[in-house]
Amino acid sequence: MLSITENKPAIISEFCYQLTGVGRILEDKDNNVWGCSPIYGPDGKVHLFYSRWKNEATHLGWLSCCEIAHAIADKPEGPYETVDIALTGRGGDWWDSMTCHNPTIHKIGDKYALFYIGTTEGSVYSKRIGMATSDSLYGPWKRCDTPIIETNPDCNAWDSICTSNPALLQHPNGELWLYYKSWSISDWEKDLQEGDWKRSNRQYGLAVANSLAGPWIKREQPIIDLRAQGGYAQSEDAYVWSEDGKFKMIMRDMGVWNHQYGLYFESQDGIYWSEPTISFMNSHHYFDEQLTGLS
């Protein structure tokens, strides 16, 4: 659906040069495995929260029947043992009735906060970002009753279709900055009608709160918009952090170079970001293996 542009000169970040492949860290023959988020626990172990759904649901099962599992290991590269299910679709009329996906785990004060997306009818139109909190990485998890970031009601707005792919920054000023992905309903439905996929453009916005209790106040305009890169370039799956007096972000490339690299950005203020460079190469750059059918 989206074009791939590999005619741009490769601009590789210093971050990319520091990476070394260590192999697969978690596999499950019965499930698709996707979107992991690790954190060190008070026990010194690495606690990994990840998305999984049954193989028979096929690829789009992430929208309709995904759950967030919890695994532990003695070191980041594993091996991991799955110990419980943190969140699963809760049915009924809840905003996350069908699926829980795309986890990112953080320790904020004395609470663990698990940000994720849920759906109510198994499509992108109902994707919303919510949050669950707990005193322990083993739960129980208290979920928010409603999404913490809602869509813009104007179908022409850049973030009208969904709120997705949360990336949290605990800002040095004490605020919580939550970056999120979205795009326009009008563009999406025009692309569905025309079939040329030249309009829908995944961009990243920002919502800020003073505490986990919210409210989460959105900035009106997107923070990351890659259309100027050409080739219908866009991105998703961000992770953001602060280091050495700078804000840094990595994302999945969707058309700057191709759809298998990662993008790397730096910022002085967390709002205005550098031009992208390459944060990681495709998987076969690091791993010499054949496809096995496992996800």
PDB file of C-alpha atoms in Angstrom, residues 16 19 32 58-59 62 80 87 97 121 135 143 156 158 173 190 208 213 220 227 229 251 259 269 275:
ATOM      1  CA  CYS A  16      23.030   2.658  14.835  1.00  0.00           C
ATOM      2  CA  LEU A  19      24.014  -1.840  17.876  1.00  0.00           C
ATOM      3  CA  ASN A  32       2.051 -14.118  17.088  1.00  0.00           C
ATOM      4  CA  THR A  58      -3.924 -14.350  11.300  1.00  0.00           C
ATOM      5  CA  HIS A  59      -2.108 -11.031  11.068  1.00  0.00           C
ATOM      6  CA  TRP A  62      -3.759  -7.638  16.707  1.00  0.00           C
ATOM      7  CA  TYR A  80      12.234 -15.258  28.951  1.00  0.00           C
ATOM      8  CA  LEU A  87      -4.276  -7.296  30.184  1.00  0.00           C
ATOM      9  CA  SER A  97     -13.367  -4.604  24.882  1.00  0.00           C
ATOM     10  CA  GLU A 121     -14.838  -3.230  17.017  1.00  0.00           C
ATOM     11  CA  ASP A 135       1.898  -1.204  42.649  1.00  0.00           C
ATOM     12  CA  ARG A 143      -7.372   0.296  34.031  1.00  0.00           C
ATOM     13  CA  ASN A 156     -10.184  16.477   8.328  1.00  0.00           C
ATOM     14  CA  TRP A 158      -4.545  15.086  11.284  1.00  0.00           C
ATOM     15  CA  ASN A 173      10.596  19.342  34.297  1.00  0.00           C
ATOM     16  CA  LYS A 190     -10.255   8.876   0.113  1.00  0.00           C
ATOM     17  CA  VAL A 208       1.154  16.472  28.183  1.00  0.00           C
ATOM     18  CA  ALA A 213      -4.314  11.342  36.786  1.00  0.00           C
ATOM     19  CA  GLU A 220      -2.820  21.077  18.114  1.00  0.00           C
ATOM     20  CA  ARG A 227       5.921  14.314   4.166  1.00  0.00           C
ATOM     21  CA  GLN A 229      11.015  13.694   2.887  1.00  0.00           C
ATOM     22  CA  MET A 251      10.887   4.987  15.122  1.00  0.00           C
ATOM     23  CA  HIS A 259       9.998  -0.098   5.542  1.00  0.00           C
ATOM     24  CA  ASP A 269      13.220  20.634  23.616  1.00  0.00           C
ATOM     25  CA  GLU A 275      16.110  15.493  10.274  1.00  0.00           C
TER      26      GLU A 275
END
